[in-house]
Coordinates of C-alpha atoms in Angstrom, one line a residue:
M25 CA 5.2 -11.0 43.3
K26 CA 2.4 -12.3 45.5
I27 CA 1.6 -15.9 44.6
H28 CA -1.7 -17.3 45.8
V29 CA -2.4 -21.0 45.5
L30 CA -6.1 -21.8 45.9
G31 CA -6.6 -25.4 47.0
G32 CA -5.1 -27.6 49.7
G33 CA -4.8 -30.9 47.8
A34 CA -1.6 -32.7 46.9
W35 CA -0.8 -30.8 43.8
G36 CA -1.6 -27.3 45.1
T37 CA 0.4 -27.9 48.2
A38 CA 3.3 -29.3 46.3
L39 CA 3.5 -26.3 44.0
A40 CA 3.2 -23.9 47.0
I41 CA 6.0 -25.7 48.7
N42 CA 8.2 -25.5 45.6
A43 CA 7.4 -21.8 45.1
S44 CA 8.1 -21.0 48.7
H45 CA 11.6 -22.4 48.3
N46 CA 11.9 -20.4 45.1
A47 CA 10.8 -17.3 47.0
S48 CA 14.0 -17.4 49.1
A49 CA 15.9 -16.4 46.0
H50 CA 13.4 -13.7 45.1
S51 CA 12.9 -11.5 48.1
T52 CA 9.9 -9.9 46.5
H53 CA 8.0 -13.2 46.2
H54 CA 5.3 -14.0 48.8
V55 CA 3.5 -17.4 48.7
T56 CA 0.1 -18.1 50.3
L57 CA -1.8 -21.4 50.2
W58 CA -5.5 -20.8 50.6
V59 CA -7.3 -23.9 52.0
R60 CA -11.1 -24.1 51.7
N61 CA -11.5 -26.3 54.8
A62 CA -10.7 -24.3 58.0
E63 CA -10.0 -27.4 60.0
Q64 CA -7.5 -28.7 57.4
A65 CA -5.8 -25.2 57.3
A66 CA -5.5 -25.2 61.1
D67 CA -4.0 -28.7 61.1
M68 CA -1.5 -27.7 58.4
Q69 CA -0.6 -24.6 60.3
M70 CA -0.1 -26.5 63.6
H71 CA 1.9 -29.4 62.2
R72 CA 3.5 -27.6 59.2
E73 CA 2.6 -30.5 57.1
N74 CA -0.3 -31.6 54.8
R75 CA -0.9 -34.8 56.7
R76 CA -3.9 -35.7 54.5
Y77 CA -2.3 -35.5 51.0
L78 CA 1.5 -35.1 51.5
A79 CA 2.3 -36.8 54.8
G80 CA 5.9 -36.5 55.9
I81 CA 6.8 -33.4 53.7
A82 CA 7.5 -30.3 55.8
L83 CA 5.9 -27.0 54.8
P84 CA 8.4 -24.2 54.6
E85 CA 8.1 -21.6 57.3
S86 CA 7.8 -18.9 54.7
L87 CA 4.6 -20.5 53.3
H88 CA 1.5 -18.7 54.6
I89 CA -1.7 -20.8 55.1
H90 CA -5.1 -19.2 55.2
A91 CA -8.7 -20.3 55.1
T92 CA -10.4 -16.9 54.6
P93 CA -13.5 -17.3 52.4
L94 CA -12.9 -16.4 48.8
P95 CA -15.1 -13.2 48.5
Q96 CA -13.3 -11.6 51.5
W97 CA -9.9 -11.4 49.8
V98 CA -10.3 -11.6 46.1
D99 CA -10.9 -7.9 45.7
T100 CA -7.5 -7.2 47.4
L101 CA -5.6 -8.9 44.5
S102 CA -3.7 -6.6 42.2
S103 CA -2.7 -6.9 38.5
N104 CA 0.8 -7.8 39.7
D105 CA -0.4 -10.9 41.7
L106 CA -0.6 -14.4 40.4
L107 CA -3.5 -16.7 41.5
I108 CA -3.2 -20.5 40.9
I109 CA -6.4 -22.5 41.0
A110 CA -5.5 -26.0 42.3
T111 CA -8.9 -27.6 42.4
P112 CA -10.3 -30.6 40.6
M113 CA -12.0 -29.9 37.2
S114 CA -15.4 -30.2 38.8
A115 CA -14.8 -27.1 40.9
L116 CA -13.2 -24.9 38.2
R117 CA -16.4 -23.3 36.9
E118 CA -17.4 -22.2 40.4
F119 CA -14.1 -20.5 41.1
L120 CA -13.7 -18.9 37.7
T121 CA -17.2 -17.4 38.1
A122 CA -16.3 -16.0 41.5
L123 CA -13.0 -14.6 40.1
R124 CA -14.5 -13.2 36.9
D125 CA -13.6 -9.6 37.9
C126 CA -10.2 -10.4 39.4
K127 CA -7.4 -8.2 38.3
A128 CA -4.6 -10.8 39.0
S129 CA -3.2 -13.2 36.4
I130 CA -4.9 -16.6 36.9
A131 CA -3.8 -20.1 36.0
W132 CA -5.3 -23.5 36.7
L133 CA -3.7 -26.8 37.3
C134 CA -6.6 -29.2 36.7
K135 CA -6.5 -31.6 33.8
G136 CA -9.5 -32.9 32.1
F137 CA -12.9 -32.1 30.6
E138 CA -15.8 -30.8 32.6
R139 CA -18.7 -33.2 32.9
P140 CA -21.4 -32.1 30.4
L141 CA -24.1 -29.8 31.9
Q142 CA -27.6 -30.6 30.9
E143 CA -27.5 -30.8 27.1
S144 CA -24.1 -29.0 26.7
K145 CA -20.9 -30.7 25.7
G146 CA -18.1 -31.2 28.3
L147 CA -15.7 -28.3 28.1
L148 CA -11.9 -27.9 28.5
A149 CA -10.8 -25.4 31.2
H150 CA -10.1 -22.5 28.8
E151 CA -13.6 -23.0 27.2
I152 CA -15.2 -22.7 30.7
Q153 CA -13.2 -19.5 31.3
A154 CA -14.2 -18.0 28.0
L155 CA -17.8 -18.7 28.9
V156 CA -18.0 -17.5 32.5
A157 CA -15.1 -15.1 32.9
P158 CA -14.1 -13.9 29.4
N159 CA -12.2 -10.9 30.7
L160 CA -9.7 -12.8 32.8
R161 CA -6.0 -12.9 31.9
S162 CA -5.5 -16.6 32.3
G163 CA -3.7 -19.8 31.4
V164 CA -2.7 -23.3 32.5
L165 CA 0.3 -24.8 34.1
S166 CA 0.7 -28.4 33.1
G167 CA 3.1 -31.2 32.2
P168 CA 4.5 -34.5 33.5
S169 CA 4.5 -34.0 37.3
F170 CA 3.7 -36.1 40.4
A171 CA 3.0 -33.9 43.4
Q172 CA 5.2 -35.8 45.7
E173 CA 8.3 -35.3 43.5
V174 CA 7.6 -31.6 43.0
A175 CA 7.2 -31.1 46.8
T176 CA 10.5 -32.8 47.5
R177 CA 12.1 -30.7 44.7
Q178 CA 13.1 -33.5 42.4
P179 CA 13.8 -32.3 38.9
T180 CA 10.6 -31.6 37.0
A181 CA 9.7 -29.7 33.8
L182 CA 6.3 -28.0 33.2
V183 CA 4.7 -25.9 30.5
A184 CA 3.0 -22.6 31.0
A185 CA 0.4 -22.1 28.3
S186 CA -1.6 -18.9 27.7
T187 CA -2.6 -16.6 24.9
H188 CA -1.5 -13.7 27.1
A189 CA 2.3 -13.1 27.1
D190 CA 2.2 -11.5 30.6
V191 CA 0.5 -14.6 32.1
R192 CA 3.2 -16.9 30.6
E193 CA 5.9 -14.6 31.9
A194 CA 4.3 -14.5 35.4
L195 CA 4.2 -18.3 35.6
V196 CA 7.8 -18.6 34.5
T197 CA 8.9 -16.0 37.0
A198 CA 7.0 -17.5 39.8
F199 CA 7.9 -21.1 39.5
H200 CA 11.1 -21.5 37.3
N201 CA 13.9 -22.6 39.6
P202 CA 16.8 -25.1 39.8
S203 CA 14.5 -28.0 40.5
L204 CA 11.5 -26.9 38.3
R205 CA 11.9 -25.8 34.7
V206 CA 8.9 -23.9 33.2
Y207 CA 8.6 -23.6 29.4
A208 CA 6.2 -21.1 27.8
N209 CA 3.7 -22.1 25.1
E210 CA 1.0 -20.2 23.3
D211 CA -1.0 -23.3 22.4
I212 CA -3.4 -23.6 25.4
V213 CA -5.7 -25.9 23.5
G214 CA -3.0 -28.4 22.8
V215 CA -1.7 -28.3 26.3
E216 CA -5.1 -28.9 27.8
V217 CA -6.1 -31.7 25.4
G218 CA -2.8 -33.5 26.3
G219 CA -3.5 -33.1 30.0
A220 CA -7.0 -34.4 29.6
V221 CA -6.6 -37.3 27.3
K222 CA -3.4 -38.8 28.9
N223 CA -5.5 -39.6 32.0
V224 CA -7.8 -41.7 29.9
L225 CA -5.0 -43.5 28.2
A226 CA -3.3 -44.2 31.5
I227 CA -6.3 -46.3 32.5
A228 CA -5.7 -48.3 29.4
T229 CA -2.0 -48.9 30.1
G230 CA -2.8 -49.7 33.7
L231 CA -5.2 -52.4 32.3
C232 CA -2.4 -53.6 30.1
D233 CA 0.1 -53.9 33.0
G234 CA -2.5 -55.4 35.3
L235 CA -3.2 -58.2 32.8
Q236 CA 0.6 -58.6 32.4
L237 CA 0.5 -58.3 28.6
G238 CA 4.1 -57.2 28.5
L239 CA 6.2 -54.2 27.5
N240 CA 5.5 -54.5 23.8
A241 CA 1.8 -54.0 24.4
R242 CA 2.4 -51.1 26.7
A243 CA 4.6 -49.4 24.1
A244 CA 2.0 -49.9 21.5
L245 CA -0.8 -48.5 23.6
I246 CA 1.2 -45.4 24.5
T247 CA 2.2 -44.8 20.9
R248 CA -1.2 -45.3 19.4
G249 CA -2.7 -43.4 22.3
L250 CA -0.5 -40.4 21.4
A251 CA -1.9 -40.6 17.9
E252 CA -5.5 -40.5 19.2
M253 CA -4.6 -37.5 21.4
T254 CA -3.1 -35.6 18.6
R255 CA -6.0 -36.2 16.2
L256 CA -8.5 -34.9 18.8
G257 CA -6.2 -31.9 19.6
I258 CA -5.8 -30.9 15.9
A259 CA -9.6 -31.2 15.4
L260 CA -10.1 -28.8 18.4
G261 CA -7.6 -26.3 16.9
A262 CA -4.3 -27.3 18.6
H263 CA -0.9 -27.4 17.0
A264 CA 0.4 -30.9 16.2
E265 CA 3.9 -30.2 17.6
T266 CA 2.5 -29.5 21.1
F267 CA 1.8 -33.2 21.5
M268 CA 5.5 -34.0 21.0
G269 CA 6.2 -31.9 24.1
L270 CA 5.8 -31.9 27.8
S271 CA 2.0 -31.8 28.0
G272 CA 1.6 -34.4 25.3
L273 CA 4.2 -37.2 25.1
G274 CA 5.9 -36.2 28.4
D275 CA 2.7 -36.3 30.5
L276 CA 1.4 -39.4 28.7
V277 CA 4.6 -41.4 29.4
L278 CA 4.7 -40.4 33.0
T279 CA 1.0 -41.1 33.7
A280 CA 1.0 -44.3 31.8
T281 CA 4.0 -45.8 33.4
G282 CA 4.5 -44.2 36.8
D283 CA 3.6 -46.1 40.0
L284 CA 2.3 -42.9 41.5
S285 CA -0.3 -42.5 38.7
R286 CA -3.8 -42.7 40.1
N287 CA -5.3 -43.3 36.6
R288 CA -2.9 -46.2 35.9
R289 CA -3.8 -47.7 39.2
V290 CA -7.5 -47.6 38.3
G291 CA -6.7 -49.6 35.2
M292 CA -4.6 -52.1 37.1
A293 CA -7.4 -52.6 39.7
L294 CA -10.0 -53.2 36.9
A295 CA -7.6 -55.8 35.4
Q296 CA -7.6 -57.6 38.8
G297 CA -11.4 -57.9 38.7
K298 CA -12.3 -55.1 41.0
T299 CA -15.3 -52.9 40.3
L300 CA -14.9 -49.3 39.3
E301 CA -16.3 -48.2 42.7
E302 CA -13.8 -50.4 44.5
A303 CA -10.9 -49.1 42.3
T304 CA -11.7 -45.5 43.0
Q305 CA -12.3 -46.0 46.7
M306 CA -8.8 -47.5 47.0
L307 CA -7.2 -44.3 45.8
G308 CA -8.6 -41.8 48.2
H309 CA -7.9 -39.1 45.6
V310 CA -9.5 -38.0 42.4
A311 CA -8.6 -39.9 39.2
E312 CA -9.7 -37.4 36.5
G313 CA -9.5 -40.0 33.7
V314 CA -12.6 -41.8 35.2
Y315 CA -14.6 -38.6 34.9
S316 CA -13.2 -37.4 31.6
A317 CA -13.2 -40.6 29.5
R318 CA -16.8 -40.3 28.4
T319 CA -16.5 -36.6 27.5
V320 CA -13.3 -37.2 25.6
V321 CA -15.1 -39.8 23.4
Q322 CA -18.2 -37.6 23.0
R323 CA -16.2 -34.6 21.9
A324 CA -14.3 -36.8 19.5
Q325 CA -17.4 -38.3 18.0
G326 CA -18.9 -34.8 17.5
L327 CA -15.8 -33.9 15.5
G328 CA -15.7 -37.2 13.5
V329 CA -12.5 -38.3 15.2
Q330 CA -12.1 -42.0 16.1
M331 CA -10.4 -42.9 19.3
P332 CA -10.6 -46.7 19.7
I333 CA -8.5 -46.9 22.8
A334 CA -10.4 -44.2 24.6
Q335 CA -13.7 -45.9 23.5
C336 CA -12.5 -49.2 25.0
V337 CA -11.8 -47.4 28.3
V338 CA -15.3 -46.0 28.3
D339 CA -16.8 -49.4 27.6
L340 CA -14.7 -50.9 30.4
L341 CA -15.8 -48.2 32.9
D342 CA -19.4 -48.6 32.0
G343 CA -19.3 -52.4 32.3
R344 CA -19.9 -53.2 28.7
L345 CA -16.6 -54.9 28.4
H346 CA -14.4 -57.0 30.7
A347 CA -10.7 -56.4 30.8
A348 CA -9.7 -59.2 28.5
Q349 CA -12.5 -58.3 26.0
A350 CA -11.2 -54.8 25.7
V351 CA -7.8 -56.1 24.7
Q352 CA -9.3 -58.5 22.2
Q353 CA -11.4 -55.7 20.7
L354 CA -8.4 -53.5 20.1
M355 CA -6.3 -56.2 18.6
A356 CA -9.1 -57.2 16.2
R357 CA -9.2 -53.8 14.5
Y358 CA -8.5 -53.8 10.8
P359 CA -5.0 -52.9 9.5
A360 CA -4.2 -49.3 8.9
A361 CA -1.2 -47.2 7.9
E362 CA 0.8 -45.7 10.8
T363 CA -0.1 -42.0 10.6
F364 CA -1.8 -39.7 13.1
A365 CA -4.8 -39.5 10.7
A366 CA -5.2 -43.3 10.7
M367 CA -8.6 -44.5 11.9

């Protein structure tokens, strides 16, 4: 199998590194990392390292790195190839449009909602694909995973979601190995909702930790955040049980508690009195929760789903609430029964 990873950021590079190690056990596997910036590709080729995003982690010699423009090679892909789009959500529409006639199986790694375009609502990745490239055989690879740990082959479990059985099978075949377990799932809606909403909730738990509110408060936020995520997912057509799995509870726990979580670090910085601009500049990477929070709440409101934690994050990001006020607002809500349907 020829595996093409499109995107030279931390996550795309990490997955390409892991797949290249896996390729040694599968002589038919061939892994290529396509980098948009020619200078970055040349630097990675020379130093055998992604010094910008994964400094200190060697690139396997078997990993091929190229910067050939997309139109020049996409027509060479066959139905037996696997193409992984490892770009931020903001670039997904562009690449799916360019790949709309591609014969290969395609999966994306990005998590979040697209920013609304003109008067349209913000879309999940599979909704974008259905709109601009409806004939693609596609899916998503998601789950609790920090790029650095995947690149260094620390134990990780992911979920491959698609309505196409052959796409799920291709993802499992390409990436399942002793350090990376890949589980198949048909519920692409649930997997994508989990991956999008957990980033927003991680900002809230970062705020909680930054204010030193304690472990009780963090546990409450994670648990009630999971209920919000589930309610939105069900309203969008997902299966409730998906949120008890890797892309729901698993990814939420990791992103809400892990020190490598960019979204959690945004929340902690806001708790320390930094502006949103200062918080995001400190990261040097994309924190998808910052861009997805408003769309999450807008989609929820359109479906009649209340998400008080996500709403507080939006009010915090937009400057309508200070950190302490956000906590007070959540704690002042009226009592309710503990169910996923509780408002």
